[in-house]
PDB file of C-alpha atoms in Angstrom:
ATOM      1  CA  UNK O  38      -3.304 -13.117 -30.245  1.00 68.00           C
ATOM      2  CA  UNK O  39      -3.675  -9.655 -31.614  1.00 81.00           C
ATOM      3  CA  UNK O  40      -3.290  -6.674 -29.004  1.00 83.00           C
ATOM      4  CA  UNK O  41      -6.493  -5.962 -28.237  1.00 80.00           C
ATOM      5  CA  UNK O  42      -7.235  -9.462 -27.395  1.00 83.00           C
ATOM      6  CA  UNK O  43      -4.516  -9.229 -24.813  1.00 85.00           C
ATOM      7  CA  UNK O  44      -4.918  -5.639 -23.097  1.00 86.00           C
ATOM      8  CA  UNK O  45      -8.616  -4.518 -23.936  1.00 89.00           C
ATOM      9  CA  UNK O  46     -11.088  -7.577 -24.591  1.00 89.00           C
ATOM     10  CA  UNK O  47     -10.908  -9.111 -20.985  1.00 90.00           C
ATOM     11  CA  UNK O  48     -11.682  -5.455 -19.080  1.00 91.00           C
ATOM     12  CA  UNK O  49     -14.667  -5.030 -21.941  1.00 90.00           C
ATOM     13  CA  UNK O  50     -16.305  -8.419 -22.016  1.00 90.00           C
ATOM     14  CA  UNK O  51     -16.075  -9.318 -18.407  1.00 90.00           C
ATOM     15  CA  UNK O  52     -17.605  -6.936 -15.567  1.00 91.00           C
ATOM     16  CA  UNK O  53     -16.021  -8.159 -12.855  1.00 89.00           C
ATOM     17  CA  UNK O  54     -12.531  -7.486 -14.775  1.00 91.00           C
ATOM     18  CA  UNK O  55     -13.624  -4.066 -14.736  1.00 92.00           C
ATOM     19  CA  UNK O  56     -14.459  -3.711 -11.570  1.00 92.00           C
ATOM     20  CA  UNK O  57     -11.001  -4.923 -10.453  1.00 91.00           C
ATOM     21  CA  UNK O  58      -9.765  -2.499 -12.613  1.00 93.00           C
ATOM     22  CA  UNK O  59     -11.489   0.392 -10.992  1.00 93.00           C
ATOM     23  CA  UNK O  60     -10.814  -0.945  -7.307  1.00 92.00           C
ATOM     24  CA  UNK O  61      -7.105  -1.422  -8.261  1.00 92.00           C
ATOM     25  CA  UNK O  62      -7.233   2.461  -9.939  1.00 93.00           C
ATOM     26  CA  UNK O  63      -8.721   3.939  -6.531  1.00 93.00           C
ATOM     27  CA  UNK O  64      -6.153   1.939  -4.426  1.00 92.00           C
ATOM     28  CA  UNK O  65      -3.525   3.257  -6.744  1.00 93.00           C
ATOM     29  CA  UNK O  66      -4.556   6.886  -5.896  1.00 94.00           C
ATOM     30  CA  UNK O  67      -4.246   6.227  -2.034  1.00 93.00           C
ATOM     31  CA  UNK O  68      -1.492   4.385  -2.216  1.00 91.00           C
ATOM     32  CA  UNK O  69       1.074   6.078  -4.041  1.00 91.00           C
ATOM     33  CA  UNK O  70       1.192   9.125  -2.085  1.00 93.00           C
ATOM     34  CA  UNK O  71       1.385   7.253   1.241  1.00 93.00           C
ATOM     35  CA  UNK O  72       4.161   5.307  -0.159  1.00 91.00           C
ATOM     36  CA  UNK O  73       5.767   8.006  -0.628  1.00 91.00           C
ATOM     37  CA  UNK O  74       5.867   9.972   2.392  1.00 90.00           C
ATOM     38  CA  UNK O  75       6.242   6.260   4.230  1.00 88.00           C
ATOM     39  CA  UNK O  76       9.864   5.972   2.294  1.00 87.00           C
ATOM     40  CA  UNK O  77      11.290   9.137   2.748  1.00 84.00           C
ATOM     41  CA  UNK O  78      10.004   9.577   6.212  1.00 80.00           C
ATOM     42  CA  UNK O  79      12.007   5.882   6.849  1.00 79.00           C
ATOM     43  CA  UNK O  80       9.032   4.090   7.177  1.00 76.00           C
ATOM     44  CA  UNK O  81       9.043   1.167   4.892  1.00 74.00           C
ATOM     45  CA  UNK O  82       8.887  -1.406   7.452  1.00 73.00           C
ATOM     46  CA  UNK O  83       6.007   0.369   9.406  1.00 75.00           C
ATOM     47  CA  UNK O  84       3.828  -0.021   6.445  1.00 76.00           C
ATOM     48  CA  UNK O  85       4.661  -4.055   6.258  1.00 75.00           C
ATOM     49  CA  UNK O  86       4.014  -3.994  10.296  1.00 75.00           C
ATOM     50  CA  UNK O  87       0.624  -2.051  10.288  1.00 79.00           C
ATOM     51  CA  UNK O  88      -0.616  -4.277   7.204  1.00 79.00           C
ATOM     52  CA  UNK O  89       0.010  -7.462   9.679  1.00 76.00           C
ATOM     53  CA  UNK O  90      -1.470  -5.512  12.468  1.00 78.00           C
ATOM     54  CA  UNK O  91      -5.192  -5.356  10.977  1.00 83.00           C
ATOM     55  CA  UNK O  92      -5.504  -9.039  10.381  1.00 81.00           C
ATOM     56  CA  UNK O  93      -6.691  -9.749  14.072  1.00 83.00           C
ATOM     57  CA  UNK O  94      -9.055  -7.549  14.062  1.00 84.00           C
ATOM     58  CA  UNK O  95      -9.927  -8.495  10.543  1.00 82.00           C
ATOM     59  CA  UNK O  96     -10.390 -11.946  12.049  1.00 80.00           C
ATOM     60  CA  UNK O  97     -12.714 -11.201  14.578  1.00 84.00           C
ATOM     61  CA  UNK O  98     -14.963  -9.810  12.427  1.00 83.00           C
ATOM     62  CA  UNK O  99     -14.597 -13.075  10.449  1.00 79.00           C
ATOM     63  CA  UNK O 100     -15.383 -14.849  13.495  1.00 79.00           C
ATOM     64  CA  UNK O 101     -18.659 -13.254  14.651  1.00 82.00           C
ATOM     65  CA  UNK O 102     -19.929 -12.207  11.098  1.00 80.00           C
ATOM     66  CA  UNK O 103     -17.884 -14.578   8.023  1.00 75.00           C
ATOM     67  CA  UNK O 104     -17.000 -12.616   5.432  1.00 72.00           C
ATOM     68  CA  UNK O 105     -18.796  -9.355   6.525  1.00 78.00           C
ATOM     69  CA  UNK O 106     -17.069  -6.294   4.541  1.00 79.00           C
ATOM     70  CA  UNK O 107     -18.324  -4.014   7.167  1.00 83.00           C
ATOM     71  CA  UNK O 108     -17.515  -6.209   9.867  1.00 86.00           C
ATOM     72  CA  UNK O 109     -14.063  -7.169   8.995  1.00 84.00           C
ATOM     73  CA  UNK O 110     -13.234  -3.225   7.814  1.00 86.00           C
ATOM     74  CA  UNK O 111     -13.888  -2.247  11.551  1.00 88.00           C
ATOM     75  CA  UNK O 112     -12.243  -4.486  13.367  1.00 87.00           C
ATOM     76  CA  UNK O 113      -9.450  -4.017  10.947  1.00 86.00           C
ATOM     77  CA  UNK O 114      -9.348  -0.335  11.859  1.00 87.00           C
ATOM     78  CA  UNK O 115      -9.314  -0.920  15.006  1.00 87.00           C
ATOM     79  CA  UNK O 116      -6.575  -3.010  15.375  1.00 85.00           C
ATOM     80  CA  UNK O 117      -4.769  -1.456  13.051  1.00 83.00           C
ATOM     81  CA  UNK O 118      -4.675   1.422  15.448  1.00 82.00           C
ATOM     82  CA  UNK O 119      -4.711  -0.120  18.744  1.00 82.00           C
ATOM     83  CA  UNK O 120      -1.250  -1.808  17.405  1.00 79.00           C
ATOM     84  CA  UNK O 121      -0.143   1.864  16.147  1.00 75.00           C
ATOM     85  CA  UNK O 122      -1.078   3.664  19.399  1.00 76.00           C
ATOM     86  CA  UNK O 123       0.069   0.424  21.516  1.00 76.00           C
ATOM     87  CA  UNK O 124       3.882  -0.013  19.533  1.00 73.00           C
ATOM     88  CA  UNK O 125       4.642   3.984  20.444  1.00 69.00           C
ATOM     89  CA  UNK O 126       3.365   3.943  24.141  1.00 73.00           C
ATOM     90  CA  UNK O 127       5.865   0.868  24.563  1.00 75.00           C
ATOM     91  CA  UNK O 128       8.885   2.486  22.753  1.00 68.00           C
ATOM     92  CA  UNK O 129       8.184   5.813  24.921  1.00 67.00           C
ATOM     93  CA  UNK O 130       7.657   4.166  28.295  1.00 74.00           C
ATOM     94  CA  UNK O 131      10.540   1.299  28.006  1.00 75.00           C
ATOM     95  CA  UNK O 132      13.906   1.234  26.232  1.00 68.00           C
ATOM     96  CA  UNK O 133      12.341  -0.068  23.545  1.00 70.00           C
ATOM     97  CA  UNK O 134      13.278   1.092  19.886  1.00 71.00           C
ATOM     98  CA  UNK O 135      10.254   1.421  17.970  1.00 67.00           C
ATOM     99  CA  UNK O 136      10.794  -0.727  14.885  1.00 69.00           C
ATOM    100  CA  UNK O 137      11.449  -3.300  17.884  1.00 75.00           C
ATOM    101  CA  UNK O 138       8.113  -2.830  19.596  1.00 75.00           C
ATOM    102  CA  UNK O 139       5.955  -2.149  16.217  1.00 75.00           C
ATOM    103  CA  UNK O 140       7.929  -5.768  14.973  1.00 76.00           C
ATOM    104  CA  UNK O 141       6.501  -7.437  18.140  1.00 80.00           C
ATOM    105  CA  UNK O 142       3.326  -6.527  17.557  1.00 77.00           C
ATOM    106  CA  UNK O 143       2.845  -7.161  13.824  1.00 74.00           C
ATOM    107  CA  UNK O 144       4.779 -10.921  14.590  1.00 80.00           C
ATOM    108  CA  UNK O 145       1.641 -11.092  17.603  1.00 83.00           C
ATOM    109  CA  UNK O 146      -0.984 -10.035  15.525  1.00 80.00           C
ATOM    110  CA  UNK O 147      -0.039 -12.111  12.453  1.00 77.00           C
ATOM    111  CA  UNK O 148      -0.080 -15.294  14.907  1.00 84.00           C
ATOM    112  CA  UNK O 149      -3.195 -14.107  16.393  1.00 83.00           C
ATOM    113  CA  UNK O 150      -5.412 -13.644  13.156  1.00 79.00           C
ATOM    114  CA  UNK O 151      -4.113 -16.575  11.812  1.00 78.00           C
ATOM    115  CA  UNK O 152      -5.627 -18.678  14.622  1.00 83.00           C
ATOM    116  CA  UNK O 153      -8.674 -16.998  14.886  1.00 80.00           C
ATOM    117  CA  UNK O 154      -9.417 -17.197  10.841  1.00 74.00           C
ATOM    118  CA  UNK O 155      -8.038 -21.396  11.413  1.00 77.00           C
ATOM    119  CA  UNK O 156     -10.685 -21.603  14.059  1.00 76.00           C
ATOM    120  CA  UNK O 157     -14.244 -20.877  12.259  1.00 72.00           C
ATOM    121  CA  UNK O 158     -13.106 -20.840   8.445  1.00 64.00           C
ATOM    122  CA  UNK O 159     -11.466 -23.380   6.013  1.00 66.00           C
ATOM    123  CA  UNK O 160      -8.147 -22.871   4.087  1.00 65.00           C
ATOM    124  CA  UNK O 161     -10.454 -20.854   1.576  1.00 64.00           C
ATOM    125  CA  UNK O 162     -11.705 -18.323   3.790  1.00 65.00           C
ATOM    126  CA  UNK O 163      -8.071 -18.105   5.319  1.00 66.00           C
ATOM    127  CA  UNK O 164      -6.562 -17.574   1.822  1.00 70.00           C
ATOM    128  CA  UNK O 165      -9.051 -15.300   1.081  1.00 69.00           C
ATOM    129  CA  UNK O 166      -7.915 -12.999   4.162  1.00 71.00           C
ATOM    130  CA  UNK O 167      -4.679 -13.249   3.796  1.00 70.00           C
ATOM    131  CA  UNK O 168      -4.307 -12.916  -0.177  1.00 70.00           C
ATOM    132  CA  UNK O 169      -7.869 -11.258  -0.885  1.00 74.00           C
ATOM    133  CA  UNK O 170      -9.968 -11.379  -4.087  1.00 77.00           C
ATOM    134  CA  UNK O 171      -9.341  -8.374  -6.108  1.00 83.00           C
ATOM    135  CA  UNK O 172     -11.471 -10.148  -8.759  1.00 82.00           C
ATOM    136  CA  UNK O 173     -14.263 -10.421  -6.348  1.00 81.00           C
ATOM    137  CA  UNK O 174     -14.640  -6.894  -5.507  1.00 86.00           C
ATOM    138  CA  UNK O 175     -18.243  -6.007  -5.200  1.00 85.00           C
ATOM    139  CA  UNK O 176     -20.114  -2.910  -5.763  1.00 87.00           C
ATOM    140  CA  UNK O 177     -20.195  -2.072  -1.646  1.00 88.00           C
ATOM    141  CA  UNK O 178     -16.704  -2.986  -1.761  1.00 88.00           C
ATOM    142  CA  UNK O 179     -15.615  -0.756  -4.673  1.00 91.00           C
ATOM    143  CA  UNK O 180     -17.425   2.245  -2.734  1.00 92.00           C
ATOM    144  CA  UNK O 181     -15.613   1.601   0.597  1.00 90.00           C
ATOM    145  CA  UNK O 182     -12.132   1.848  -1.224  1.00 91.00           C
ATOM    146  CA  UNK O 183     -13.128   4.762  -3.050  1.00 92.00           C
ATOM    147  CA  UNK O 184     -14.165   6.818   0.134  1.00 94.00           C
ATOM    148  CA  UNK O 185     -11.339   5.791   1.902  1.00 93.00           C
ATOM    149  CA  UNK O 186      -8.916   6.784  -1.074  1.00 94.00           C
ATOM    150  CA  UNK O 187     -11.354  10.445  -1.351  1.00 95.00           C
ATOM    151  CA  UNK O 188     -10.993  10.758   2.638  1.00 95.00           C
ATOM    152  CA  UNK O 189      -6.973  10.205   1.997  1.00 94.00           C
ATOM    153  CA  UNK O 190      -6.580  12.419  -0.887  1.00 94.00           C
ATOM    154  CA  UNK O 191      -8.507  15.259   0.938  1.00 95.00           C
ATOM    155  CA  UNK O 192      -6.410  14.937   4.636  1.00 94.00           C
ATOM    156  CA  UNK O 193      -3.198  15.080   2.487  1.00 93.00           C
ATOM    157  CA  UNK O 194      -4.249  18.308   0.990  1.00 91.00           C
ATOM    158  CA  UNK O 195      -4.340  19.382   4.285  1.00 90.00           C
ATOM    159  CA  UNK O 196      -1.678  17.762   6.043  1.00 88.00           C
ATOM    160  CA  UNK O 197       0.364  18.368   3.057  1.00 89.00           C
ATOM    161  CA  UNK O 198       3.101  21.051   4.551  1.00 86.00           C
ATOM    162  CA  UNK O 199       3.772  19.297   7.639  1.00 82.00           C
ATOM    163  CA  UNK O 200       4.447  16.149   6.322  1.00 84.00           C
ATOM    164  CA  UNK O 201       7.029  17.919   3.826  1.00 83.00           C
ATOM    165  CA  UNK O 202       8.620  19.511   6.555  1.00 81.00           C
ATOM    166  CA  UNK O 203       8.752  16.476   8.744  1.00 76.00           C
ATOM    167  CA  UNK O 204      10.171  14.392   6.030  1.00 74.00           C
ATOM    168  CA  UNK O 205      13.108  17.335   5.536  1.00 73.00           C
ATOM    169  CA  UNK O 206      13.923  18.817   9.021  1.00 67.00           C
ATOM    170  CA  UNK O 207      11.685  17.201  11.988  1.00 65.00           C
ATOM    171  CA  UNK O 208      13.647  19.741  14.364  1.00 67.00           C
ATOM    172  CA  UNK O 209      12.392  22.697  12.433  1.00 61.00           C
ATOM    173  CA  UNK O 210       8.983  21.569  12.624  1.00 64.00           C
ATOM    174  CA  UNK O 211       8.923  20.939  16.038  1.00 62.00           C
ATOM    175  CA  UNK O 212      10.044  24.300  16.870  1.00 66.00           C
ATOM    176  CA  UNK O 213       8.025  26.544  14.888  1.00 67.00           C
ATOM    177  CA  UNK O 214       4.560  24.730  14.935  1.00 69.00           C
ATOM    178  CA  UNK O 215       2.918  22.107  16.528  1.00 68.00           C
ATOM    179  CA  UNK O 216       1.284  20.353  13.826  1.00 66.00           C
ATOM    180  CA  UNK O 217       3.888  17.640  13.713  1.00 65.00           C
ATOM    181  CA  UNK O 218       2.641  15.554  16.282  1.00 71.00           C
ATOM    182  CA  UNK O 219      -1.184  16.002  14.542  1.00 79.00           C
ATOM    183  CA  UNK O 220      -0.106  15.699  11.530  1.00 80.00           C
ATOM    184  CA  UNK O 221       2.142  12.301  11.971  1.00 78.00           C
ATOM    185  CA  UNK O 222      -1.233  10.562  13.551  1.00 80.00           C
ATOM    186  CA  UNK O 223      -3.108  11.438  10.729  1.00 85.00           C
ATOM    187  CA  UNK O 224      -0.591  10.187   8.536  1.00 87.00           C
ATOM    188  CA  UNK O 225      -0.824   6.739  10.381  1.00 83.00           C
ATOM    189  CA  UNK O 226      -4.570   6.498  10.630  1.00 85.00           C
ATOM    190  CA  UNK O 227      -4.476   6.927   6.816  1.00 90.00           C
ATOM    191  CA  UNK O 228      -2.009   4.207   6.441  1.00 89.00           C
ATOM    192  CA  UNK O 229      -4.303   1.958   8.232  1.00 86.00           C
ATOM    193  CA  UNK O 230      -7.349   3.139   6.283  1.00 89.00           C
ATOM    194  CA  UNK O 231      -5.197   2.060   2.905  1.00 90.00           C
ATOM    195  CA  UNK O 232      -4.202  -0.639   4.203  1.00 88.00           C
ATOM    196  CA  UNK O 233      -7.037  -1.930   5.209  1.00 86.00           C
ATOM    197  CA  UNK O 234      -9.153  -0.979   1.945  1.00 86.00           C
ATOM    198  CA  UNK O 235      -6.353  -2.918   0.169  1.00 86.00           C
ATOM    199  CA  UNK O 236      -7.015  -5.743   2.663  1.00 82.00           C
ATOM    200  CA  UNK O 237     -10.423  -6.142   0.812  1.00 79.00           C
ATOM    201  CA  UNK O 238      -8.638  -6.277  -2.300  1.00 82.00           C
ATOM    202  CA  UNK O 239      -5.073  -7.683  -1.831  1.00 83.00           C
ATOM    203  CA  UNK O 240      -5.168  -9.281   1.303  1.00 77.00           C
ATOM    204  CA  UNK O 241      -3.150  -8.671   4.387  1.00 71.00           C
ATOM    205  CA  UNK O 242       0.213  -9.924   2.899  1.00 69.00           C
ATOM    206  CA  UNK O 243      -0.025  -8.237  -0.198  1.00 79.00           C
ATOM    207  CA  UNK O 244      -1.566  -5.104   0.674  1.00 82.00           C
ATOM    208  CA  UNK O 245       1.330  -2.801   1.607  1.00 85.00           C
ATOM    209  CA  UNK O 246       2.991  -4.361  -1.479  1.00 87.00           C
ATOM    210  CA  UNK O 247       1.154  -2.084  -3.915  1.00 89.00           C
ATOM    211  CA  UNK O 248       2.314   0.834  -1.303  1.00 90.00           C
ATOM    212  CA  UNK O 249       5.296   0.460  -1.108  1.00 91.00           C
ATOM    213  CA  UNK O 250       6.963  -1.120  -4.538  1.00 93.00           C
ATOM    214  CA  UNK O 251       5.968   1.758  -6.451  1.00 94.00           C
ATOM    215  CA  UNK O 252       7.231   4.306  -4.525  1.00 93.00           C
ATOM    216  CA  UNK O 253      10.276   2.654  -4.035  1.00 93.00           C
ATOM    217  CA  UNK O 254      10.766   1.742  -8.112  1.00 95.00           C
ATOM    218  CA  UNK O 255       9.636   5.980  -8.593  1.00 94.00           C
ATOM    219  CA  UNK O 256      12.407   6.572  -6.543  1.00 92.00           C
ATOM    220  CA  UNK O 257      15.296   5.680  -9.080  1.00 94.00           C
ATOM    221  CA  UNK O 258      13.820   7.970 -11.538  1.00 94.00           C
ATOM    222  CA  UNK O 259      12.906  11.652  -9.552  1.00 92.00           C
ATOM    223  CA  UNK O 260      13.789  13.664  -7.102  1.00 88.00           C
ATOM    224  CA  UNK O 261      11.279  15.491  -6.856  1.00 88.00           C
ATOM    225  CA  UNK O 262       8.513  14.656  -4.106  1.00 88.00           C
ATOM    226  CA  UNK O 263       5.187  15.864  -6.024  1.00 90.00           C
ATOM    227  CA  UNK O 264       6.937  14.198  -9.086  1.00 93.00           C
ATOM    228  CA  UNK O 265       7.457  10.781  -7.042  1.00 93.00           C
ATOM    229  CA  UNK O 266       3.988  11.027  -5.637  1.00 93.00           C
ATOM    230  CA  UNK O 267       2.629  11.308  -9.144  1.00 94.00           C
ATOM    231  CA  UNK O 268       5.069   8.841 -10.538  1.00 95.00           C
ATOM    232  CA  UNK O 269       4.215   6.145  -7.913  1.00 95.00           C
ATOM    233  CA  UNK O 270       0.692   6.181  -8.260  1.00 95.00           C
ATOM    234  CA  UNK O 271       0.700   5.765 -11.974  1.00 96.00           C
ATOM    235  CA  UNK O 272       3.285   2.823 -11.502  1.00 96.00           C
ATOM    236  CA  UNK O 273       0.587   1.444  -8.670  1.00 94.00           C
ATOM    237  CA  UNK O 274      -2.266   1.425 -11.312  1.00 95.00           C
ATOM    238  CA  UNK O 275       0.056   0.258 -14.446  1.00 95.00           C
ATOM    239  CA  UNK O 276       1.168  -2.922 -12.204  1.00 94.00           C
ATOM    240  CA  UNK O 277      -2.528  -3.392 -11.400  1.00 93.00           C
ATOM    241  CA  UNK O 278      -3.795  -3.393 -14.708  1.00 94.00           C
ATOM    242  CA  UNK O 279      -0.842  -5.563 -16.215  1.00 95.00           C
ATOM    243  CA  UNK O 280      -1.172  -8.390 -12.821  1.00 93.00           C
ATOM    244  CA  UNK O 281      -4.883  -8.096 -13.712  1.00 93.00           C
ATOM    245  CA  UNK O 282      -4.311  -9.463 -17.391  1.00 94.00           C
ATOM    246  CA  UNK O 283      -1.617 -11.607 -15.987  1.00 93.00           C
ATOM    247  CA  UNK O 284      -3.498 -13.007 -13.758  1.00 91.00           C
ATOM    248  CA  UNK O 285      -6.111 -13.537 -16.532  1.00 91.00           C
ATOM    249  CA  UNK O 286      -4.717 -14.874 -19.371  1.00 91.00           C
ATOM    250  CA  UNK O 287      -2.532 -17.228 -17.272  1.00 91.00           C
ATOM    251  CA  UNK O 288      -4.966 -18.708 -14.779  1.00 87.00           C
ATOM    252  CA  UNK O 289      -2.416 -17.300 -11.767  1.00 87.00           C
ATOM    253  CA  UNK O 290      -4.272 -16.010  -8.598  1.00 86.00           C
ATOM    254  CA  UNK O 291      -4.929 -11.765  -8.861  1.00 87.00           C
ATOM    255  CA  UNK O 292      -3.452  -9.868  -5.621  1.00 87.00           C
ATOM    256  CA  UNK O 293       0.376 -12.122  -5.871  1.00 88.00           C
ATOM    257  CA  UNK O 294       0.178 -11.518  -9.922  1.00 91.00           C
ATOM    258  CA  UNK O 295       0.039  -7.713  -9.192  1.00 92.00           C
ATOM    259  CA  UNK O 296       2.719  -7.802  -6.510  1.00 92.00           C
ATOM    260  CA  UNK O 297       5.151  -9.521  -8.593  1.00 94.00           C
ATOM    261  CA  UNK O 298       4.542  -6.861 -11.803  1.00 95.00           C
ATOM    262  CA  UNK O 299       5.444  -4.599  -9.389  1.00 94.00           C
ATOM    263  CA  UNK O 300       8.256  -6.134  -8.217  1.00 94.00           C
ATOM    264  CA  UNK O 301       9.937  -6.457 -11.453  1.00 96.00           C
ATOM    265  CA  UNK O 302       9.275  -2.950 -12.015  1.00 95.00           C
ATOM    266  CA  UNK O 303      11.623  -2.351  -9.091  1.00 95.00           C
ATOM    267  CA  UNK O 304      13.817  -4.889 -10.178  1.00 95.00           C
ATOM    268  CA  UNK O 305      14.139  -3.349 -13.184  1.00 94.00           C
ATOM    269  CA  UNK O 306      14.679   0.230 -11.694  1.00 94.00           C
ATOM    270  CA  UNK O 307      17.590  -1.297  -9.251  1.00 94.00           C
ATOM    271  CA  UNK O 308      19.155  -1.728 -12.411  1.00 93.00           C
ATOM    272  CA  UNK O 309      18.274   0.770 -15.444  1.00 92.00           C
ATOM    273  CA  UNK O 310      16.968   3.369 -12.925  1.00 90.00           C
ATOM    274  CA  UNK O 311      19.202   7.053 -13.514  1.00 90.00           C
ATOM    275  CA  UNK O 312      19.375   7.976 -10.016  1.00 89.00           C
ATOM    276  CA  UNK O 313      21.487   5.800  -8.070  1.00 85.00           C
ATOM    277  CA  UNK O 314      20.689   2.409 -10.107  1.00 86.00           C
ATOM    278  CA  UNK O 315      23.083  -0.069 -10.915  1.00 88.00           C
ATOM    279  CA  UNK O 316      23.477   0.775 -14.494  1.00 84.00           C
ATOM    280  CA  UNK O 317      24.291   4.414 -13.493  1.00 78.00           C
ATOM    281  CA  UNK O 318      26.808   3.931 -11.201  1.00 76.00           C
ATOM    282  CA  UNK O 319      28.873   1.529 -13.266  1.00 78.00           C
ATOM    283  CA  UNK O 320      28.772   3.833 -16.199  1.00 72.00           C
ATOM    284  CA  UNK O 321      30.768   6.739 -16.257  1.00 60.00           C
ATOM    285  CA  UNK O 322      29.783  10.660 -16.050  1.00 61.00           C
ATOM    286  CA  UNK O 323      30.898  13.426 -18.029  1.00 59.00           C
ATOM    287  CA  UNK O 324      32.963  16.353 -15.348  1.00 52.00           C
ATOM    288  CA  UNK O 325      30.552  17.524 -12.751  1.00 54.00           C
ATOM    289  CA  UNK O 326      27.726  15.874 -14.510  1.00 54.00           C
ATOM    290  CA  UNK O 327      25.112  15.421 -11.260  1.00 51.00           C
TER     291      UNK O 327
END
């Protein structure tokens, strides 16, 4: 099979190829950057728990309107933030820690959606929420990810600073503005937004995987935060495009085929990456060599 066989034929002589290839390109753009402020502000696992949160209220608008995109985006968002706002009450009012009480909730939630989706649907329609159909991405669909990815790119302009300064020296922050507190629930809602455009897409397993592997795989390569924005996002889309053609040419289902390109991107980072992968530390450095 020649190389444009392999890479270019499938995205030009099948539409709904392309299409996947432009949802997986505006997740990409949302994505990375989140994924990025989510590591270095220590909040891996908060992505994984607010990806689990939306599937209840993803499931309820399965429930009352099947496979509604409009229905099933709302009550995602709102669940997605009723489990945000509802994990940091908890750790405030009890002795809670909050990766405790967000890990509650997302184990609730998970459980809950489940159930609900078991209820009315069959094993398709329950696959199809919680692994999604990147392949079936529609035109309506397609818009809704690219709005929420404009609304995200446009709040981080603004929210921009903040978040720097959070990530480096909360304390500072705190004392010489009060943005912090603003700017950290923005940051959240537009985790949820992702995550639940991605939901669409990816499904609610798989959806914080293109948020978070990238970032994490750019991060044995920079330092340098608008460099590991930039770098993550263009990892994001490359895995997309490569799990899309995987997924093709092998017959393998879309959303897992992307998550595991990504994964052996990081995979491969743990051990060729130049800052702080395996390969580097075994191998020796010149005198003072950073």
């Amino acid at each position: 099979m020649n190389p444009y066989d392999l890479l270019i034929a499938p995205f030009t002589e099948f539409e709904f190829m392309r299409r996947a290839l432009a949802g997986v390109f505006a997740l990409a753009l949302g994505a990375g950057p989140l994924g990025a402020f989510l590591m270095l502000r220590r909040m891996s696992l908060t992505g994984d728990a607010m990806a689990h949160a939306i599937l209840p209220g993803a499931a309820i608008g399965f429930l009352f309107a099947g496979l509604n995109l409009y229905a099933m985006t709302a009550g995602g968002l709102v669940a997605g933030l009723v489990v945000a706002i509802g994990a940091g009450v908890v750790a405030r009012a009890t002795g809670m820690k909050e990766d405790a009480s967000l890990a509650a909730f997302y184990l609730i939630s998970l459980a809950l959606g489940v159930l609900i989706v078991s209820l009315k649907g069959s094993n398709v329609d329950l696959l199809h929420v919680l692994f999604g159909t990147v392949l079936g991405i529609d035109d309506a669909t397609l818009i809704l990810i690219a709005s929420i990815t404009t609304l995200t790119l446009v709040t981080l302009a603004f929210i921009w600073r903040p978040l720097v300064l959070e990530c480096v020296d909360p304390t500072f922050l705190a004392s010489v503005s009060r943005t912090g507190g603003i700017s950290h629930i923005a940051f959240l809602s537009l985790v949820v937004m992702n995550l639940v455009g991605g939901f669409h897409a990816l499904g609610t397993l798989l959806s914080v995987g293109l948020m978070m592997l990238p970032a994490a795989t750019a991060r044995f390569f920079v330092r340098d935060l608008t460099a590991l924005v930039m770098l993550a996002t263009f990892i994001a889309f490359v895995a997309g495009a490569i799990g899309l053609l995987v997924s093709y040419h092998l017959g393998t289902p879309s959303g897992p085929s992307i998550i595991l390109v990504a994964g052996l991107a990081y995979a491969g980072a743990v051990i060729f990456g130049p800052i702080g992968g395996l390969a580097s530390r075994v191998m020796p450095r010149r005198h003072l060599e950073a």
